[in-house]
Amino acid sequence: MKKVLVICSNYYEEISNNLIKGTSDYLKKKKIDFEIIFVDGCLEIPFLLSKLKKKYAGYVLLGCIIKGETDHYDVVKNITLNHIYDIAYNNHLPLGTAILTVNNFSQARVRSNPKKKNLGSNAAKACLNLIELMNEKRTKK
């Protein structure tokens, strides 16, 4: 298997570090080679995914969007997720995401923490499961 690419928004560093820990621990446990690229915010994730599509066996996307007092949250969330899934579906990319969309920082802490909800690990698992399903489909032809 080629490498898995992890693209992580580093806007909320504590949350990013938690998500990376959960993701990398899971990938290491499964003996999967991976590379991590950091971007400034979630809006940059689809751009990089589009540029690097088809160059990796799978993709894990990590980030956090916290609801504030304005509609900026909805704009960032909708643009980011719509573009990510358009790229993934149109290019048949095995993809796991842990782009947290939360109301506050404490929710993000719980969802990112490797000892609690560990959504970084869940995203890596989803990605590997899709890679495996695609590989099974190829070998059954």
mmCIF file of N, CA and C in Angstrom:
data_model
loop_
_atom_site.group_PDB
_atom_site.id
_atom_site.type_symbol
_atom_site.label_atom_id
_atom_site.label_comp_id
_atom_site.label_asym_id
_atom_site.label_seq_id
_atom_site.Cartn_x
_atom_site.Cartn_y
_atom_site.Cartn_z
ATOM 1 N N MET A 1 0.842 -1.186 0.000
ATOM 2 C CA MET A 1 0.000 0.000 0.000
ATOM 3 C C MET A 1 0.879 1.239 0.000
ATOM 4 N N LYS A 2 0.489 2.197 -0.816
ATOM 5 C CA LYS A 2 1.174 3.477 -0.778
ATOM 6 C C LYS A 2 0.822 4.191 0.528
ATOM 7 N N LYS A 3 1.381 5.357 0.700
ATOM 8 C CA LYS A 3 1.144 6.148 1.900
ATOM 9 C C LYS A 3 -0.273 6.685 1.987
ATOM 10 N N VAL A 4 -0.662 6.950 3.225
ATOM 11 C CA VAL A 4 -1.879 7.690 3.515
ATOM 12 C C VAL A 4 -1.458 9.124 3.814
ATOM 13 N N LEU A 5 -2.198 10.068 3.278
ATOM 14 C CA LEU A 5 -1.929 11.477 3.552
ATOM 15 C C LEU A 5 -2.892 11.986 4.614
ATOM 16 N N VAL A 6 -2.332 12.615 5.627
ATOM 17 C CA VAL A 6 -3.121 13.271 6.664
ATOM 18 C C VAL A 6 -2.983 14.770 6.429
ATOM 19 N N ILE A 7 -4.105 15.434 6.192
ATOM 20 C CA ILE A 7 -4.110 16.891 6.041
ATOM 21 C C ILE A 7 -4.798 17.448 7.280
ATOM 22 N N CYS A 8 -4.105 18.326 7.985
ATOM 23 C CA CYS A 8 -4.612 18.827 9.259
ATOM 24 C C CYS A 8 -4.595 20.348 9.303
ATOM 25 N N SER A 9 -5.749 20.923 9.587
ATOM 26 C CA SER A 9 -5.823 22.356 9.859
ATOM 27 C C SER A 9 -5.254 22.585 11.253
ATOM 28 N N ASN A 10 -4.324 23.506 11.337
ATOM 29 C CA ASN A 10 -3.660 23.769 12.613
ATOM 30 C C ASN A 10 -4.178 25.051 13.269
ATOM 31 N N TYR A 11 -5.407 25.435 12.945
ATOM 32 C CA TYR A 11 -5.965 26.673 13.471
ATOM 33 C C TYR A 11 -6.100 26.634 14.996
ATOM 34 N N TYR A 12 -6.590 25.523 15.516
ATOM 35 C CA TYR A 12 -6.667 25.320 16.966
ATOM 36 C C TYR A 12 -5.633 24.259 17.324
ATOM 37 N N GLU A 13 -4.453 24.717 17.724
ATOM 38 C CA GLU A 13 -3.302 23.827 17.868
ATOM 39 C C GLU A 13 -3.542 22.672 18.848
ATOM 40 N N GLU A 14 -4.167 22.938 19.977
ATOM 41 C CA GLU A 14 -4.422 21.864 20.945
ATOM 42 C C GLU A 14 -5.316 20.780 20.335
ATOM 43 N N ILE A 15 -6.340 21.192 19.640
ATOM 44 C CA ILE A 15 -7.269 20.253 19.022
ATOM 45 C C ILE A 15 -6.549 19.481 17.914
ATOM 46 N N SER A 16 -5.783 20.185 17.108
ATOM 47 C CA SER A 16 -5.018 19.546 16.037
ATOM 48 C C SER A 16 -4.060 18.499 16.587
ATOM 49 N N ASN A 17 -3.365 18.853 17.646
ATOM 50 C CA ASN A 17 -2.423 17.904 18.251
ATOM 51 C C ASN A 17 -3.134 16.647 18.738
ATOM 52 N N ASN A 18 -4.295 16.819 19.357
ATOM 53 C CA ASN A 18 -5.072 15.662 19.804
ATOM 54 C C ASN A 18 -5.501 14.789 18.623
ATOM 55 N N LEU A 19 -6.023 15.424 17.586
ATOM 56 C CA LEU A 19 -6.481 14.674 16.415
ATOM 57 C C LEU A 19 -5.319 13.941 15.749
ATOM 58 N N ILE A 20 -4.195 14.614 15.629
ATOM 59 C CA ILE A 20 -3.001 13.983 15.039
ATOM 60 C C ILE A 20 -2.559 12.796 15.877
ATOM 61 N N LYS A 21 -2.573 12.942 17.186
ATOM 62 C CA LYS A 21 -2.162 11.833 18.059
ATOM 63 C C LYS A 21 -3.060 10.620 17.842
ATOM 64 N N GLY A 22 -4.371 10.818 17.857
ATOM 65 C CA GLY A 22 -5.292 9.711 17.650
ATOM 66 C C GLY A 22 -5.105 9.059 16.285
ATOM 67 N N THR A 23 -4.944 9.886 15.265
ATOM 68 C CA THR A 23 -4.763 9.384 13.902
ATOM 69 C C THR A 23 -3.452 8.633 13.758
ATOM 70 N N SER A 24 -2.358 9.261 14.182
ATOM 71 C CA SER A 24 -1.041 8.638 13.992
ATOM 72 C C SER A 24 -0.885 7.380 14.833
ATOM 73 N N ASP A 25 -1.432 7.376 16.045
ATOM 74 C CA ASP A 25 -1.372 6.154 16.872
ATOM 75 C C ASP A 25 -2.077 5.000 16.162
ATOM 76 N N TYR A 26 -3.241 5.274 15.574
ATOM 77 C CA TYR A 26 -3.995 4.220 14.894
ATOM 78 C C TYR A 26 -3.238 3.726 13.652
ATOM 79 N N LEU A 27 -2.732 4.651 12.846
ATOM 80 C CA LEU A 27 -2.012 4.262 11.636
ATOM 81 C C LEU A 27 -0.733 3.496 11.963
ATOM 82 N N LYS A 28 -0.026 3.916 13.014
ATOM 83 C CA LYS A 28 1.185 3.190 13.436
ATOM 84 C C LYS A 28 0.832 1.786 13.916
ATOM 85 N N LYS A 29 -0.240 1.669 14.673
ATOM 86 C CA LYS A 29 -0.679 0.369 15.174
ATOM 87 C C LYS A 29 -0.987 -0.580 14.007
ATOM 88 N N LYS A 30 -1.513 -0.026 12.925
ATOM 89 C CA LYS A 30 -1.853 -0.828 11.742
ATOM 90 C C LYS A 30 -0.675 -0.946 10.769
ATOM 91 N N LYS A 31 0.482 -0.351 11.162
ATOM 92 C CA LYS A 31 1.708 -0.384 10.349
ATOM 93 C C LYS A 31 1.508 0.245 8.959
ATOM 94 N N ILE A 32 0.838 1.382 8.960
ATOM 95 C CA ILE A 32 0.572 2.119 7.728
ATOM 96 C C ILE A 32 1.524 3.303 7.635
ATOM 97 N N ASP A 33 2.181 3.430 6.508
ATOM 98 C CA ASP A 33 3.061 4.560 6.245
ATOM 99 C C ASP A 33 2.190 5.785 5.945
ATOM 100 N N PHE A 34 2.519 6.918 6.562
ATOM 101 C CA PHE A 34 1.711 8.122 6.351
ATOM 102 C C PHE A 34 2.560 9.368 6.401
ATOM 103 N N GLU A 35 2.004 10.407 5.832
ATOM 104 C CA GLU A 35 2.628 11.727 5.807
ATOM 105 C C GLU A 35 1.612 12.718 6.334
ATOM 106 N N ILE A 36 2.074 13.728 7.063
ATOM 107 C CA ILE A 36 1.183 14.761 7.601
ATOM 108 C C ILE A 36 1.557 16.100 6.968
ATOM 109 N N ILE A 37 0.554 16.796 6.471
ATOM 110 C CA ILE A 37 0.732 18.154 5.974
ATOM 111 C C ILE A 37 -0.233 19.053 6.746
ATOM 112 N N PHE A 38 0.306 20.123 7.296
ATOM 113 C CA PHE A 38 -0.515 21.084 8.034
ATOM 114 C C PHE A 38 -0.898 22.247 7.131
ATOM 115 N N VAL A 39 -2.127 22.710 7.278
ATOM 116 C CA VAL A 39 -2.596 23.922 6.611
ATOM 117 C C VAL A 39 -3.106 24.867 7.694
ATOM 118 N N ASP A 40 -3.264 26.124 7.336
ATOM 119 C CA ASP A 40 -3.649 27.117 8.336
ATOM 120 C C ASP A 40 -5.065 26.937 8.860
ATOM 121 N N GLY A 41 -6.006 26.687 7.963
ATOM 122 C CA GLY A 41 -7.399 26.570 8.383
ATOM 123 C C GLY A 41 -8.123 25.515 7.571
ATOM 124 N N CYS A 42 -9.354 25.256 7.929
ATOM 125 C CA CYS A 42 -10.138 24.214 7.255
ATOM 126 C C CYS A 42 -10.429 24.548 5.801
ATOM 127 N N LEU A 43 -10.567 25.823 5.461
ATOM 128 C CA LEU A 43 -10.849 26.182 4.072
ATOM 129 C C LEU A 43 -9.720 25.783 3.128
ATOM 130 N N GLU A 44 -8.521 25.604 3.639
ATOM 131 C CA GLU A 44 -7.385 25.224 2.800
ATOM 132 C C GLU A 44 -7.332 23.712 2.538
ATOM 133 N N ILE A 45 -8.040 22.929 3.327
ATOM 134 C CA ILE A 45 -7.996 21.468 3.184
ATOM 135 C C ILE A 45 -8.478 21.014 1.805
ATOM 136 N N PRO A 46 -9.648 21.463 1.313
ATOM 137 C CA PRO A 46 -10.089 20.985 -0.006
ATOM 138 C C PRO A 46 -9.125 21.357 -1.132
ATOM 139 N N PHE A 47 -8.510 22.515 -1.032
ATOM 140 C CA PHE A 47 -7.551 22.935 -2.058
ATOM 141 C C PHE A 47 -6.407 21.927 -2.138
ATOM 142 N N LEU A 48 -5.827 21.602 -0.986
ATOM 143 C CA LEU A 48 -4.699 20.671 -0.959
ATOM 144 C C LEU A 48 -5.137 19.263 -1.374
ATOM 145 N N LEU A 49 -6.303 18.843 -0.917
ATOM 146 C CA LEU A 49 -6.828 17.540 -1.303
ATOM 147 C C LEU A 49 -6.971 17.464 -2.824
ATOM 148 N N SER A 50 -7.491 18.504 -3.431
ATOM 149 C CA SER A 50 -7.662 18.529 -4.878
ATOM 150 C C SER A 50 -6.320 18.445 -5.598
ATOM 151 N N LYS A 51 -5.333 19.157 -5.094
ATOM 152 C CA LYS A 51 -4.007 19.154 -5.713
ATOM 153 C C LYS A 51 -3.307 17.805 -5.590
ATOM 154 N N LEU A 52 -3.567 17.079 -4.501
ATOM 155 C CA LEU A 52 -2.848 15.831 -4.226
ATOM 156 C C LEU A 52 -3.694 14.584 -4.428
ATOM 157 N N LYS A 53 -4.866 14.744 -5.011
ATOM 158 C CA LYS A 53 -5.745 13.582 -5.238
ATOM 159 C C LYS A 53 -5.033 12.559 -6.117
ATOM 160 N N LYS A 54 -5.284 11.318 -5.853
ATOM 161 C CA LYS A 54 -4.735 10.186 -6.607
ATOM 162 C C LYS A 54 -3.242 9.955 -6.371
ATOM 163 N N LYS A 55 -2.611 10.710 -5.462
ATOM 164 C CA LYS A 55 -1.182 10.510 -5.199
ATOM 165 C C LYS A 55 -0.936 9.654 -3.968
ATOM 166 N N TYR A 56 -1.993 9.360 -3.225
ATOM 167 C CA TYR A 56 -1.876 8.577 -1.995
ATOM 168 C C TYR A 56 -2.927 7.469 -2.020
ATOM 169 N N ALA A 57 -2.715 6.473 -1.194
ATOM 170 C CA ALA A 57 -3.672 5.363 -1.107
ATOM 171 C C ALA A 57 -4.972 5.808 -0.454
ATOM 172 N N GLY A 58 -4.892 6.773 0.443
ATOM 173 C CA GLY A 58 -6.062 7.277 1.145
ATOM 174 C C GLY A 58 -5.745 8.589 1.823
ATOM 175 N N TYR A 59 -6.787 9.189 2.385
ATOM 176 C CA TYR A 59 -6.666 10.531 2.953
ATOM 177 C C TYR A 59 -7.413 10.596 4.281
ATOM 178 N N VAL A 60 -6.774 11.233 5.259
ATOM 179 C CA VAL A 60 -7.417 11.520 6.535
ATOM 180 C C VAL A 60 -7.365 13.032 6.707
ATOM 181 N N LEU A 61 -8.536 13.636 6.910
ATOM 182 C CA LEU A 61 -8.627 15.088 7.009
ATOM 183 C C LEU A 61 -9.050 15.472 8.415
ATOM 184 N N LEU A 62 -8.285 16.376 9.011
ATOM 185 C CA LEU A 62 -8.492 16.748 10.410
ATOM 186 C C LEU A 62 -8.604 18.258 10.552
ATOM 187 N N GLY A 63 -9.480 18.690 11.436
ATOM 188 C CA GLY A 63 -9.602 20.113 11.696
ATOM 189 C C GLY A 63 -10.733 20.374 12.664
ATOM 190 N N CYS A 64 -10.978 21.642 12.906
ATOM 191 C CA CYS A 64 -12.009 22.018 13.856
ATOM 192 C C CYS A 64 -12.589 23.374 13.455
ATOM 193 N N ILE A 65 -13.917 23.426 13.442
ATOM 194 C CA ILE A 65 -14.629 24.672 13.181
ATOM 195 C C ILE A 65 -15.558 24.895 14.368
ATOM 196 N N ILE A 66 -15.331 25.982 15.076
ATOM 197 C CA ILE A 66 -16.106 26.267 16.287
ATOM 198 C C ILE A 66 -17.101 27.386 15.994
ATOM 199 N N LYS A 67 -18.329 27.144 16.387
ATOM 200 C CA LYS A 67 -19.397 28.115 16.157
ATOM 201 C C LYS A 67 -19.127 29.374 16.981
ATOM 202 N N GLY A 68 -19.272 30.491 16.346
ATOM 203 C CA GLY A 68 -19.094 31.768 17.041
ATOM 204 C C GLY A 68 -20.392 32.550 17.045
ATOM 205 N N GLU A 69 -20.273 33.844 17.131
ATOM 206 C CA GLU A 69 -21.457 34.703 17.215
ATOM 207 C C GLU A 69 -21.963 35.139 15.844
ATOM 208 N N THR A 70 -21.201 34.826 14.782
ATOM 209 C CA THR A 70 -21.622 35.234 13.440
ATOM 210 C C THR A 70 -21.864 34.003 12.577
ATOM 211 N N ASP A 71 -22.262 34.223 11.350
ATOM 212 C CA ASP A 71 -22.516 33.105 10.451
ATOM 213 C C ASP A 71 -21.247 32.599 9.754
ATOM 214 N N HIS A 72 -20.097 33.098 10.141
ATOM 215 C CA HIS A 72 -18.819 32.651 9.560
ATOM 216 C C HIS A 72 -18.650 31.140 9.716
ATOM 217 N N TYR A 73 -19.066 30.592 10.844
ATOM 218 C CA TYR A 73 -19.016 29.147 11.102
ATOM 219 C C TYR A 73 -19.717 28.378 9.986
ATOM 220 N N ASP A 74 -20.935 28.790 9.640
ATOM 221 C CA ASP A 74 -21.703 28.099 8.601
ATOM 222 C C ASP A 74 -21.025 28.203 7.244
ATOM 223 N N VAL A 75 -20.477 29.354 6.942
ATOM 224 C CA VAL A 75 -19.789 29.555 5.666
ATOM 225 C C VAL A 75 -18.580 28.623 5.575
ATOM 226 N N VAL A 76 -17.731 28.635 6.583
ATOM 227 C CA VAL A 76 -16.521 27.794 6.572
ATOM 228 C C VAL A 76 -16.896 26.318 6.535
ATOM 229 N N LYS A 77 -17.821 25.910 7.380
ATOM 230 C CA LYS A 77 -18.236 24.501 7.451
ATOM 231 C C LYS A 77 -18.800 24.037 6.115
ATOM 232 N N ASN A 78 -19.714 24.797 5.556
ATOM 233 C CA ASN A 78 -20.379 24.377 4.323
ATOM 234 C C ASN A 78 -19.422 24.330 3.139
ATOM 235 N N ILE A 79 -18.623 25.357 2.972
ATOM 236 C CA ILE A 79 -17.665 25.374 1.860
ATOM 237 C C ILE A 79 -16.672 24.230 2.012
ATOM 238 N N THR A 80 -16.107 24.092 3.193
ATOM 239 C CA THR A 80 -15.092 23.060 3.425
ATOM 240 C C THR A 80 -15.643 21.665 3.157
ATOM 241 N N LEU A 81 -16.717 21.306 3.810
ATOM 242 C CA LEU A 81 -17.241 19.945 3.697
ATOM 243 C C LEU A 81 -17.815 19.659 2.312
ATOM 244 N N ASN A 82 -18.503 20.624 1.716
ATOM 245 C CA ASN A 82 -19.029 20.406 0.362
ATOM 246 C C ASN A 82 -17.911 20.141 -0.636
ATOM 247 N N HIS A 83 -16.858 20.932 -0.578
ATOM 248 C CA HIS A 83 -15.748 20.744 -1.515
ATOM 249 C C HIS A 83 -14.993 19.445 -1.239
ATOM 250 N N ILE A 84 -14.783 19.129 0.010
ATOM 251 C CA ILE A 84 -14.088 17.880 0.341
ATOM 252 C C ILE A 84 -14.824 16.688 -0.247
ATOM 253 N N TYR A 85 -16.115 16.613 -0.007
ATOM 254 C CA TYR A 85 -16.855 15.442 -0.470
ATOM 255 C C TYR A 85 -17.081 15.455 -1.972
ATOM 256 N N ASP A 86 -17.154 16.622 -2.592
ATOM 257 C CA ASP A 86 -17.196 16.666 -4.060
ATOM 258 C C ASP A 86 -15.916 16.062 -4.639
ATOM 259 N N ILE A 87 -14.788 16.475 -4.108
ATOM 260 C CA ILE A 87 -13.501 15.959 -4.583
ATOM 261 C C ILE A 87 -13.405 14.455 -4.333
ATOM 262 N N ALA A 88 -13.741 14.033 -3.130
ATOM 263 C CA ALA A 88 -13.630 12.614 -2.769
ATOM 264 C C ALA A 88 -14.556 11.751 -3.620
ATOM 265 N N TYR A 89 -15.800 12.137 -3.754
ATOM 266 C CA TYR A 89 -16.768 11.329 -4.500
ATOM 267 C C TYR A 89 -16.459 11.322 -5.994
ATOM 268 N N ASN A 90 -16.100 12.465 -6.535
ATOM 269 C CA ASN A 90 -15.816 12.542 -7.971
ATOM 270 C C ASN A 90 -14.538 11.811 -8.366
ATOM 271 N N ASN A 91 -13.643 11.610 -7.410
ATOM 272 C CA ASN A 91 -12.358 10.959 -7.700
ATOM 273 C C ASN A 91 -12.202 9.603 -7.019
ATOM 274 N N HIS A 92 -13.248 9.144 -6.360
ATOM 275 C CA HIS A 92 -13.244 7.840 -5.670
ATOM 276 C C HIS A 92 -12.061 7.728 -4.709
ATOM 277 N N LEU A 93 -11.935 8.718 -3.844
ATOM 278 C CA LEU A 93 -10.827 8.745 -2.888
ATOM 279 C C LEU A 93 -11.246 8.111 -1.570
ATOM 280 N N PRO A 94 -10.491 7.142 -1.077
ATOM 281 C CA PRO A 94 -10.739 6.625 0.272
ATOM 282 C C PRO A 94 -10.429 7.741 1.275
ATOM 283 N N LEU A 95 -11.416 8.092 2.068
ATOM 284 C CA LEU A 95 -11.307 9.297 2.878
ATOM 285 C C LEU A 95 -11.935 9.076 4.244
ATOM 286 N N GLY A 96 -11.230 9.508 5.271
ATOM 287 C CA GLY A 96 -11.791 9.577 6.610
ATOM 288 C C GLY A 96 -11.649 11.008 7.094
ATOM 289 N N THR A 97 -12.691 11.515 7.723
ATOM 290 C CA THR A 97 -12.627 12.905 8.181
ATOM 291 C C THR A 97 -12.921 13.016 9.671
ATOM 292 N N ALA A 98 -12.185 13.878 10.295
ATOM 293 C CA ALA A 98 -12.481 14.320 11.655
ATOM 294 C C ALA A 98 -12.340 15.839 11.631
ATOM 295 N N ILE A 99 -13.221 16.455 10.874
ATOM 296 C CA ILE A 99 -13.310 17.910 10.894
ATOM 297 C C ILE A 99 -14.451 18.212 11.848
ATOM 298 N N LEU A 100 -14.070 18.572 13.047
ATOM 299 C CA LEU A 100 -15.041 18.773 14.116
ATOM 300 C C LEU A 100 -15.829 20.045 13.863
ATOM 301 N N THR A 101 -17.134 19.957 13.965
ATOM 302 C CA THR A 101 -18.003 21.131 13.876
ATOM 303 C C THR A 101 -18.749 21.192 15.199
ATOM 304 N N VAL A 102 -18.294 22.094 16.047
ATOM 305 C CA VAL A 102 -18.747 22.107 17.442
ATOM 306 C C VAL A 102 -19.210 23.499 17.854
ATOM 307 N N ASN A 103 -19.916 23.526 18.987
ATOM 308 C CA ASN A 103 -20.409 24.797 19.512
ATOM 309 C C ASN A 103 -19.383 25.539 20.349
ATOM 310 N N ASN A 104 -18.427 24.807 20.934
ATOM 311 C CA ASN A 104 -17.451 25.463 21.813
ATOM 312 C C ASN A 104 -16.178 24.631 21.909
ATOM 313 N N PHE A 105 -15.173 25.243 22.518
ATOM 314 C CA PHE A 105 -13.860 24.620 22.611
ATOM 315 C C PHE A 105 -13.882 23.358 23.469
ATOM 316 N N SER A 106 -14.676 23.336 24.522
ATOM 317 C CA SER A 106 -14.701 22.145 25.376
ATOM 318 C C SER A 106 -15.272 20.942 24.623
ATOM 319 N N GLN A 107 -16.246 21.137 23.754
ATOM 320 C CA GLN A 107 -16.729 20.040 22.921
ATOM 321 C C GLN A 107 -15.614 19.530 22.001
ATOM 322 N N ALA A 108 -14.851 20.444 21.456
ATOM 323 C CA ALA A 108 -13.735 20.063 20.579
ATOM 324 C C ALA A 108 -12.700 19.254 21.350
ATOM 325 N N ARG A 109 -12.415 19.646 22.583
ATOM 326 C CA ARG A 109 -11.457 18.899 23.407
ATOM 327 C C ARG A 109 -11.905 17.456 23.609
ATOM 328 N N VAL A 110 -13.152 17.260 23.953
ATOM 329 C CA VAL A 110 -13.672 15.908 24.204
ATOM 330 C C VAL A 110 -13.614 15.073 22.927
ATOM 331 N N ARG A 111 -14.024 15.647 21.809
ATOM 332 C CA ARG A 111 -14.092 14.892 20.562
ATOM 333 C C ARG A 111 -12.716 14.600 19.983
ATOM 334 N N SER A 112 -11.748 15.437 20.271
ATOM 335 C CA SER A 112 -10.394 15.237 19.727
ATOM 336 C C SER A 112 -9.503 14.402 20.631
ATOM 337 N N ASN A 113 -9.803 14.343 21.897
ATOM 338 C CA ASN A 113 -8.940 13.688 22.878
ATOM 339 C C ASN A 113 -8.807 12.188 22.596
ATOM 340 N N PRO A 114 -7.575 11.698 22.416
ATOM 341 C CA PRO A 114 -7.374 10.266 22.156
ATOM 342 C C PRO A 114 -7.873 9.364 23.290
ATOM 343 N N LYS A 115 -8.047 9.904 24.488
ATOM 344 C CA LYS A 115 -8.523 9.091 25.616
ATOM 345 C C LYS A 115 -10.033 9.226 25.818
ATOM 346 N N LYS A 116 -10.673 10.019 24.981
ATOM 347 C CA LYS A 116 -12.126 10.193 25.103
ATOM 348 C C LYS A 116 -12.776 9.749 23.792
ATOM 349 N N LYS A 117 -13.343 10.636 23.027
ATOM 350 C CA LYS A 117 -14.046 10.231 21.788
ATOM 351 C C LYS A 117 -13.086 9.813 20.680
ATOM 352 N N ASN A 118 -11.883 10.391 20.650
ATOM 353 C CA ASN A 118 -10.816 9.980 19.733
ATOM 354 C C ASN A 118 -11.265 9.944 18.270
ATOM 355 N N LEU A 119 -11.828 11.039 17.794
ATOM 356 C CA LEU A 119 -12.313 11.075 16.424
ATOM 357 C C LEU A 119 -11.192 11.048 15.395
ATOM 358 N N GLY A 120 -9.979 11.392 15.774
ATOM 359 C CA GLY A 120 -8.837 11.252 14.867
ATOM 360 C C GLY A 120 -8.603 9.790 14.516
ATOM 361 N N SER A 121 -8.662 8.938 15.509
ATOM 362 C CA SER A 121 -8.530 7.500 15.284
ATOM 363 C C SER A 121 -9.678 6.976 14.432
ATOM 364 N N ASN A 122 -10.886 7.434 14.702
ATOM 365 C CA ASN A 122 -12.046 7.005 13.917
ATOM 366 C C ASN A 122 -11.895 7.377 12.443
ATOM 367 N N ALA A 123 -11.354 8.548 12.170
ATOM 368 C CA ALA A 123 -11.155 8.984 10.782
ATOM 369 C C ALA A 123 -10.135 8.097 10.081
ATOM 370 N N ALA A 124 -9.059 7.766 10.781
ATOM 371 C CA ALA A 124 -8.042 6.878 10.194
ATOM 372 C C ALA A 124 -8.635 5.501 9.919
ATOM 373 N N LYS A 125 -9.427 5.004 10.851
ATOM 374 C CA LYS A 125 -10.065 3.697 10.673
ATOM 375 C C LYS A 125 -10.992 3.711 9.464
ATOM 376 N N ALA A 126 -11.786 4.755 9.306
ATOM 377 C CA ALA A 126 -12.702 4.861 8.167
ATOM 378 C C ALA A 126 -11.931 4.863 6.849
ATOM 379 N N CYS A 127 -10.834 5.598 6.815
ATOM 380 C CA CYS A 127 -10.004 5.656 5.613
ATOM 381 C C CYS A 127 -9.469 4.270 5.264
ATOM 382 N N LEU A 128 -8.897 3.577 6.241
ATOM 383 C CA LEU A 128 -8.335 2.246 5.988
ATOM 384 C C LEU A 128 -9.412 1.253 5.576
ATOM 385 N N ASN A 129 -10.586 1.356 6.159
ATOM 386 C CA ASN A 129 -11.685 0.471 5.770
ATOM 387 C C ASN A 129 -12.070 0.689 4.309
ATOM 388 N N LEU A 130 -12.110 1.938 3.868
ATOM 389 C CA LEU A 130 -12.438 2.222 2.473
ATOM 390 C C LEU A 130 -11.342 1.718 1.530
ATOM 391 N N ILE A 131 -10.089 1.875 1.926
ATOM 392 C CA ILE A 131 -8.982 1.350 1.113
ATOM 393 C C ILE A 131 -9.143 -0.162 0.968
ATOM 394 N N GLU A 132 -9.412 -0.821 2.061
ATOM 395 C CA GLU A 132 -9.577 -2.276 2.041
ATOM 396 C C GLU A 132 -10.744 -2.689 1.147
ATOM 397 N N LEU A 133 -11.864 -1.992 1.262
ATOM 398 C CA LEU A 133 -13.018 -2.310 0.413
ATOM 399 C C LEU A 133 -12.707 -2.111 -1.066
ATOM 400 N N MET A 134 -11.988 -1.047 -1.380
ATOM 401 C CA MET A 134 -11.619 -0.796 -2.778
ATOM 402 C C MET A 134 -10.666 -1.882 -3.282
ATOM 403 N N ASN A 135 -9.735 -2.306 -2.445
ATOM 404 C CA ASN A 135 -8.787 -3.350 -2.830
ATOM 405 C C ASN A 135 -9.502 -4.687 -3.029
ATOM 406 N N GLU A 136 -10.463 -5.009 -2.176
ATOM 407 C CA GLU A 136 -11.237 -6.236 -2.323
ATOM 408 C C GLU A 136 -12.014 -6.225 -3.627
ATOM 409 N N LYS A 137 -12.597 -5.093 -3.959
ATOM 410 C CA LYS A 137 -13.365 -4.963 -5.188
ATOM 411 C C LYS A 137 -12.471 -5.180 -6.398
ATOM 412 N N ARG A 138 -11.254 -4.641 -6.357
ATOM 413 C CA ARG A 138 -10.318 -4.799 -7.467
ATOM 414 C C ARG A 138 -9.898 -6.248 -7.655
ATOM 415 N N THR A 139 -9.698 -6.960 -6.561
ATOM 416 C CA THR A 139 -9.224 -8.339 -6.671
ATOM 417 C C THR A 139 -10.354 -9.301 -7.051
ATOM 418 N N LYS A 140 -11.591 -8.929 -6.851
ATOM 419 C CA LYS A 140 -12.731 -9.798 -7.191
ATOM 420 C C LYS A 140 -13.115 -9.730 -8.654
ATOM 421 N N LYS A 141 -12.593 -8.752 -9.363
ATOM 422 C CA LYS A 141 -12.962 -8.612 -10.788
ATOM 423 C C LYS A 141 -12.390 -9.728 -11.614
#
